[in-house]
Amino acid sequence: MINLMFCGNDKVIDGMIISLLSIVKYCKKQLNIYVLTMDLSDMNENYKPITIEHANVLEKIIKKENSKSKIHLIDITNYFKEEMLNSVNIKTHYTPYILVRLFSDKVKELPDKVLYLDSDLVIYNNIEPLYNMKIESYDYAACIDEIGKVFISKNYINSGVLLMNIKKMKQENSFEKCRKMVINKKMLLPDQTALNKICNDKKYIERKYNEQSKRQVDTVIRHYSMTMKLMFTISSKKRKLIKKNCSILKNIPFLKFLNVKPWNIEAIHEIYNIHDFDDILDKYLIIKGEIK
């Protein structure tokens, strides 16, 4: 079997549907998927948890390919509120849900080895070779961050795809150390930077397992993380879409940091000119229609 982890609130369900549809397209093994969520609606009305109803939708996707596959929905609200409410990173460009996986040591249900995946991924091949990597002597296996290697450090990892040695990280109190860092030190990318700084035993793996730029022939996982886009020689239609989907540095005239996600279908088609997972998007739209 393969153990996977996703984290987030109800806003990431679109991404999880697309990711799971693309995973089961290529992987027919039993999937144990741990979905960690929390209810912070008392802080912000948009911070609602993933529900049982959502979990049932996700489980239907994976059981269609393997009847033994299962979704495990786990609420960590209490753990988060006990530690993180006074964190200097409680309000950042991102939501507090980026910090959920740092509570993995508190979740007794998690196995010793888990493949954590962000919810903005599309899979183009079987993930089994990645999951089966030997990481007994490592905290985790991950790929280099394409933007971070330029602006932060050449060895700065992207934490959107993490093959985690939960057992080793628990033994070394790595999760607790990461949380303490996030509580006390202001950071632009708090969860990712903490994982970079605290965990010394990293296994650097090929970018095909977390391609953040453009799909290559051997790409297994395409991660639609933040990218940079020059605005020269771009049509007015694309320019409007880019401005709609840009994230930060909005006032730099000819450079935009884009945050286009797989479920932003018009932008995926028009800005990136990507149609190679339209079959997945068609299934996603049917499922999304059924949810409504």
XYZ file of N, CA and C in Angstrom, residues 55-209:
465
model
N -14.699 14.209 2.444
C -13.907 12.974 2.531
C -14.579 11.839 1.767
N -15.911 11.771 1.823
C -16.641 10.734 1.103
C -16.485 10.885 -0.408
N -16.485 12.132 -0.869
C -16.274 12.396 -2.302
C -14.886 11.918 -2.721
N -13.874 12.246 -1.917
C -12.507 11.851 -2.219
C -12.344 10.335 -2.183
N -12.998 9.712 -1.201
C -12.873 8.256 -1.068
C -13.519 7.537 -2.254
N -14.581 8.089 -2.757
C -15.243 7.500 -3.923
C -14.290 7.471 -5.120
N -13.477 8.516 -5.271
C -12.511 8.588 -6.380
C -11.496 7.465 -6.289
N -10.934 7.267 -5.092
C -9.855 6.282 -4.964
C -10.378 4.845 -4.900
N -11.567 4.660 -4.358
C -12.138 3.303 -4.281
C -12.563 2.790 -5.650
N -12.785 3.688 -6.583
C -13.170 3.278 -7.929
C -12.065 2.455 -8.578
N -10.813 2.748 -8.208
C -9.665 2.029 -8.770
C -9.184 0.908 -7.864
N -9.375 1.049 -6.555
C -8.972 -0.002 -5.614
C -9.918 0.054 -4.411
N -10.702 -0.977 -4.250
C -11.742 -0.973 -3.218
C -11.179 -0.926 -1.802
N -9.887 -1.234 -1.634
C -9.267 -1.229 -0.314
C -8.748 0.164 0.084
N -8.702 1.074 -0.851
C -8.199 2.419 -0.572
C -9.139 3.141 0.390
N -8.555 4.053 1.178
C -9.355 4.703 2.232
C -8.858 6.113 2.526
N -9.795 6.980 2.859
C -9.494 8.334 3.334
C -9.615 8.350 4.855
N -8.599 8.890 5.524
C -8.625 9.056 6.981
C -8.655 10.555 7.268
N -9.797 11.065 7.679
C -9.948 12.499 7.967
C -9.609 12.753 9.436
N -8.637 13.638 9.662
C -8.134 13.874 11.022
C -8.143 15.368 11.331
N -8.809 15.735 12.408
C -8.916 17.133 12.821
C -7.845 17.435 13.869
N -6.998 18.448 13.614
C -5.928 18.809 14.558
C -6.158 20.194 15.166
N -7.405 20.662 15.141
C -7.719 22.013 15.620
C -7.167 22.269 17.022
N -7.412 21.357 17.940
C -6.992 21.557 19.332
C -5.478 21.667 19.456
N -4.756 20.806 18.747
C -3.294 20.862 18.794
C -2.788 22.219 18.301
N -3.386 22.685 17.204
C -2.966 23.961 16.620
C -3.228 25.112 17.581
N -4.416 25.155 18.149
C -4.776 26.277 19.017
C -3.955 26.293 20.311
N -3.541 25.134 20.769
C -2.714 25.055 21.977
C -1.355 25.715 21.790
N -0.840 25.722 20.552
C 0.527 26.192 20.327
C 0.647 27.427 19.445
N -0.187 27.541 18.408
C 0.114 28.462 17.320
C -0.602 29.807 17.344
N -1.559 29.993 18.206
C -2.342 31.225 18.141
C -1.506 32.477 18.372
N -0.415 32.346 19.103
C 0.445 33.498 19.372
C 1.686 33.519 18.483
N 1.689 32.697 17.468
C 2.832 32.659 16.550
C 2.968 33.980 15.801
N 4.200 34.390 15.554
C 4.435 35.608 14.777
C 4.084 35.377 13.301
N 3.831 34.110 12.927
C 3.485 33.784 11.542
C 2.022 33.379 11.382
N 1.203 33.726 12.372
C -0.200 33.326 12.297
C -0.917 34.052 11.157
N -0.438 35.251 10.805
C -0.996 35.999 9.685
C 0.113 36.295 8.681
N 0.070 35.590 7.561
C 1.051 35.788 6.497
C 0.319 35.873 5.165
N 1.080 35.892 4.083
C 0.490 35.865 2.747
C -0.313 34.582 2.548
N 0.025 33.551 3.312
C -0.649 32.254 3.214
C -1.603 32.070 4.396
N -2.452 31.062 4.326
C -3.358 30.771 5.432
C -2.621 29.942 6.485
N -3.160 29.851 7.698
C -2.522 29.031 8.741
C -2.451 27.549 8.390
N -3.176 27.142 7.371
C -3.230 25.719 7.024
C -1.912 25.201 6.449
N -1.017 26.100 6.057
C 0.304 25.647 5.603
C 1.086 25.021 6.754
N 0.668 25.284 7.991
C 1.395 24.802 9.165
C 0.891 23.462 9.675
N -0.188 22.957 9.090
C -0.835 21.749 9.619
C 0.118 20.559 9.676
N 0.897 20.342 8.631
C 1.755 19.138 8.592
C 2.846 19.164 9.654
N 3.115 20.341 10.215
C 4.117 20.426 11.279
C 3.619 19.799 12.578
N 2.354 19.373 12.582
C 1.783 18.686 13.746
C 1.705 17.167 13.514
N 2.448 16.688 12.552
C 2.397 15.261 12.210
C 2.783 14.363 13.379
N 3.645 14.852 14.253
C 4.051 14.036 15.402
C 2.915 13.840 16.404
N 1.899 14.697 16.335
C 0.756 14.601 17.249
C -0.296 13.605 16.761
N -0.187 13.219 15.503
C -1.217 12.375 14.892
C -0.792 10.910 14.997
N -1.388 10.213 15.939
C -1.002 8.830 16.218
C -1.313 7.893 15.053
N -2.276 8.263 14.242
C -2.689 7.394 13.140
C -1.657 7.331 12.010
N -0.776 8.311 11.941
C 0.169 8.350 10.828
C 1.179 7.209 10.906
N 1.456 6.554 9.784
C 2.469 5.499 9.749
C 3.871 6.090 9.765
N 4.882 5.244 9.782
C 6.277 5.700 9.885
C 6.765 6.411 8.624
N 6.125 6.140 7.523
C 6.547 6.732 6.249
C 5.325 7.238 5.502
N 5.373 8.502 5.082
C 4.235 9.124 4.408
C 4.734 10.017 3.283
N 4.027 9.994 2.166
C 4.310 10.935 1.083
C 3.328 12.097 1.210
N 3.850 13.246 1.657
C 3.024 14.448 1.757
C 2.961 15.116 0.381
N 1.761 15.563 -0.001
C 1.567 16.254 -1.276
C 0.749 17.525 -1.069
N 1.205 18.623 -1.670
C 0.382 19.825 -1.728
C -0.845 19.529 -2.581
N -1.833 20.388 -2.507
C -3.083 20.142 -3.232
C -3.112 20.804 -4.612
N -1.985 21.363 -5.045
C -1.934 21.989 -6.377
C -1.004 21.219 -7.316
N -1.138 19.887 -7.275
C -0.281 19.005 -8.066
C -1.100 18.239 -9.096
N -0.457 17.954 -10.227
C -1.023 17.040 -11.214
C 0.016 15.949 -11.466
N -0.427 14.701 -11.432
C 0.477 13.566 -11.570
C 0.399 13.031 -12.990
N 1.574 12.743 -13.560
C 1.651 12.291 -14.947
C 2.233 10.886 -15.090
N 2.517 10.249 -13.974
C 3.059 8.898 -14.037
C 2.874 8.235 -12.676
N 3.272 6.998 -12.567
C 3.095 6.240 -11.333
C 3.968 6.797 -10.210
N 3.379 7.041 -9.038
C 4.135 7.584 -7.905
C 4.817 6.491 -7.073
N 4.613 5.229 -7.423
C 5.204 4.137 -6.643
C 6.726 4.229 -6.531
N 7.466 4.477 -7.620
C 8.932 4.572 -7.483
C 9.369 5.640 -6.488
N 8.636 6.749 -6.443
C 8.948 7.794 -5.468
C 8.675 7.296 -4.063
N 7.512 6.725 -3.854
C 7.151 6.259 -2.512
C 8.098 5.152 -2.023
N 8.577 4.326 -2.923
C 9.414 3.188 -2.551
C 10.886 3.538 -2.333
N 11.243 4.794 -2.473
C 12.624 5.202 -2.204
C 13.020 4.872 -0.764
N 14.280 4.491 -0.585
C 14.794 4.186 0.744
C 15.188 5.488 1.444
N 14.547 5.769 2.582
C 14.852 7.014 3.299
C 15.100 6.755 4.789
N 15.491 5.535 5.133
C 15.662 5.189 6.539
C 16.623 6.121 7.278
N 17.656 6.598 6.589
C 18.657 7.454 7.232
C 18.410 8.942 6.989
N 17.270 9.273 6.396
C 16.953 10.669 6.086
C 15.684 11.117 6.819
N 15.569 12.429 7.029
C 14.325 12.988 7.561
C 13.239 12.965 6.489
N 13.643 13.350 5.292
C 12.709 13.346 4.172
C 13.467 13.400 2.859
N 12.759 13.091 1.785
C 13.278 13.251 0.427
C 12.465 14.339 -0.262
N 13.156 15.246 -0.980
C 12.468 16.372 -1.609
C 13.299 16.928 -2.754
N 12.670 17.800 -3.542
C 13.331 18.442 -4.676
C 13.708 19.887 -4.333
N 14.652 20.412 -5.084
C 15.063 21.812 -4.922
C 13.933 22.746 -5.364
N 13.790 23.860 -4.673
C 12.809 24.879 -5.023
C 13.374 25.765 -6.134
N 12.633 25.900 -7.217
C 13.141 26.598 -8.400
C 13.350 28.098 -8.160
N 12.494 28.716 -7.367
C 12.684 30.136 -7.049
C 13.626 30.283 -5.858
N 13.448 29.440 -4.865
C 14.270 29.525 -3.660
C 15.750 29.328 -3.911
N 16.102 28.488 -4.890
C 17.518 28.240 -5.155
C 18.209 29.489 -5.706
N 17.419 30.409 -6.249
C 17.959 31.665 -6.792
C 18.014 32.745 -5.715
N 16.935 32.874 -4.936
C 16.808 33.990 -4.003
C 17.170 33.640 -2.560
N 17.218 32.341 -2.224
C 17.467 31.966 -0.827
C 18.748 31.160 -0.675
N 18.770 29.970 -1.257
C 19.942 29.094 -1.154
C 19.879 28.041 -2.252
N 21.023 27.648 -2.761
C 21.038 26.670 -3.853
C 20.504 25.309 -3.419
N 20.496 25.041 -2.116
C 20.003 23.765 -1.600
C 18.632 23.874 -0.930
N 17.964 24.986 -1.140
C 16.660 25.218 -0.517
C 15.622 24.310 -1.166
N 14.934 23.490 -0.359
C 13.988 22.527 -0.903
C 12.586 23.108 -1.001
N 11.816 22.577 -1.931
C 10.391 22.880 -2.026
C 9.649 21.791 -1.273
N 8.810 22.180 -0.347
C 8.159 21.211 0.535
C 6.791 20.753 0.033
N 6.477 21.033 -1.222
C 5.196 20.625 -1.777
C 5.086 19.139 -2.023
N 6.231 18.485 -2.168
C 6.295 17.022 -2.279
C 7.363 16.564 -1.298
N 6.928 15.882 -0.236
C 7.852 15.451 0.822
C 7.616 13.980 1.133
N 8.607 13.165 0.855
C 8.550 11.778 1.302
C 9.148 11.759 2.701
N 8.293 11.690 3.718
C 8.708 11.932 5.101
C 8.948 10.649 5.882
N 10.068 10.641 6.583
C 10.379 9.578 7.540
C 9.818 10.036 8.890
N 8.542 9.792 9.084
C 7.854 10.260 10.287
C 8.535 9.722 11.551
N 8.933 8.476 11.511
C 9.555 7.846 12.676
C 10.815 8.582 13.100
N 11.698 8.865 12.160
C 12.959 9.548 12.469
C 12.698 10.990 12.913
N 11.781 11.662 12.256
C 11.485 13.048 12.600
C 10.866 13.155 13.995
N 10.093 12.152 14.388
C 9.565 12.118 15.755
C 10.684 11.906 16.757
N 11.556 10.960 16.473
C 12.652 10.641 17.391
C 13.553 11.837 17.636
N 13.720 12.671 16.623
C 14.597 13.837 16.725
C 13.843 15.113 17.087
N 12.558 14.976 17.382
C 11.708 16.130 17.736
C 11.713 17.212 16.660
N 11.851 16.787 15.412
C 11.954 17.752 14.315
C 10.688 18.579 14.148
N 9.532 17.947 14.286
C 8.273 18.684 14.126
C 8.121 19.740 15.218
N 8.428 19.349 16.443
C 8.338 20.296 17.554
C 9.300 21.460 17.365
N 10.517 21.174 16.911
C 11.510 22.227 16.665
C 11.044 23.163 15.555
N 10.422 22.601 14.515
C 9.893 23.428 13.430
C 8.796 24.361 13.946
N 7.920 23.806 14.778
C 6.829 24.628 15.328
C 7.365 25.763 16.186
N 8.361 25.480 16.997
C 8.949 26.528 17.847
C 9.557 27.633 16.999
N 10.186 27.250 15.893
C 10.762 28.242 14.994
C 9.671 29.103 14.370
N 8.583 28.467 13.959
C 7.472 29.195 13.352
C 6.805 30.117 14.363
N 6.739 29.700 15.610
C 6.122 30.517 16.661
C 6.926 31.785 16.922
N 8.244 31.661 16.859
C 9.106 32.753 17.341
C 9.801 33.581 16.265
N 9.923 33.060 15.054
C 10.706 33.764 14.031
C 9.840 34.093 12.825
N 9.737 35.367 12.499
C 8.957 35.790 11.343
C 9.650 35.358 10.057
N 8.878 34.685 9.163
C 9.450 34.183 7.914
C 8.453 34.353 6.779
N 8.974 34.541 5.567
C 8.116 34.679 4.393
C 7.405 33.364 4.080
N 8.139 32.268 4.175
C 7.602 30.920 3.939
C 7.847 30.094 5.197
N 7.065 30.311 6.241
C 7.386 29.765 7.554
C 7.500 28.248 7.632
N 6.526 27.535 7.097
C 6.572 26.069 7.180
C 7.736 25.491 6.391
N 7.885 25.962 5.164
C 8.929 25.449 4.278
C 10.327 25.802 4.787
N 10.492 27.031 5.248
C 11.799 27.455 5.745
C 12.174 26.693 7.004
N 11.208 26.459 7.887
C 11.479 25.692 9.106
C 11.933 24.277 8.764
N 11.270 23.638 7.815
C 11.656 22.297 7.392
C 13.043 22.290 6.761
N 13.389 23.365 6.065
C 14.726 23.490 5.489
C 15.786 23.645 6.567
N 15.497 24.486 7.564
C 16.483 24.827 8.587
C 16.664 23.727 9.632
N 15.586 23.137 10.067
C 15.628 22.203 11.196
C 16.114 20.817 10.785
N 15.678 20.345 9.646
C 16.009 18.971 9.211
C 17.321 18.956 8.424
N 18.316 18.320 8.970
C 19.635 18.296 8.341
C 19.835 17.121 7.392
N 19.112 16.035 7.635
C 19.303 14.823 6.829
C 18.280 14.783 5.698
N 18.603 15.488 4.621
C 17.706 15.572 3.472
C 18.230 14.706 2.329
N 17.323 14.068 1.642
C 17.675 13.344 0.427
C 17.174 14.168 -0.751
N 18.092 14.678 -1.551
C 17.705 15.485 -2.703
C 17.379 14.564 -3.876
N 16.198 14.735 -4.437
C 15.759 13.850 -5.504
C 15.536 14.631 -6.797
N 15.337 13.901 -7.891
C 15.220 14.513 -9.209
C 13.995 15.426 -9.316
N 14.144 16.482 -10.086
C 13.077 17.472 -10.222
C 11.830 16.902 -10.882
N 11.947 15.731 -11.529
C 10.778 15.134 -12.162
C 9.689 14.790 -11.146
N 10.086 14.694 -9.871
C 9.123 14.384 -8.818
C 8.485 15.634 -8.215
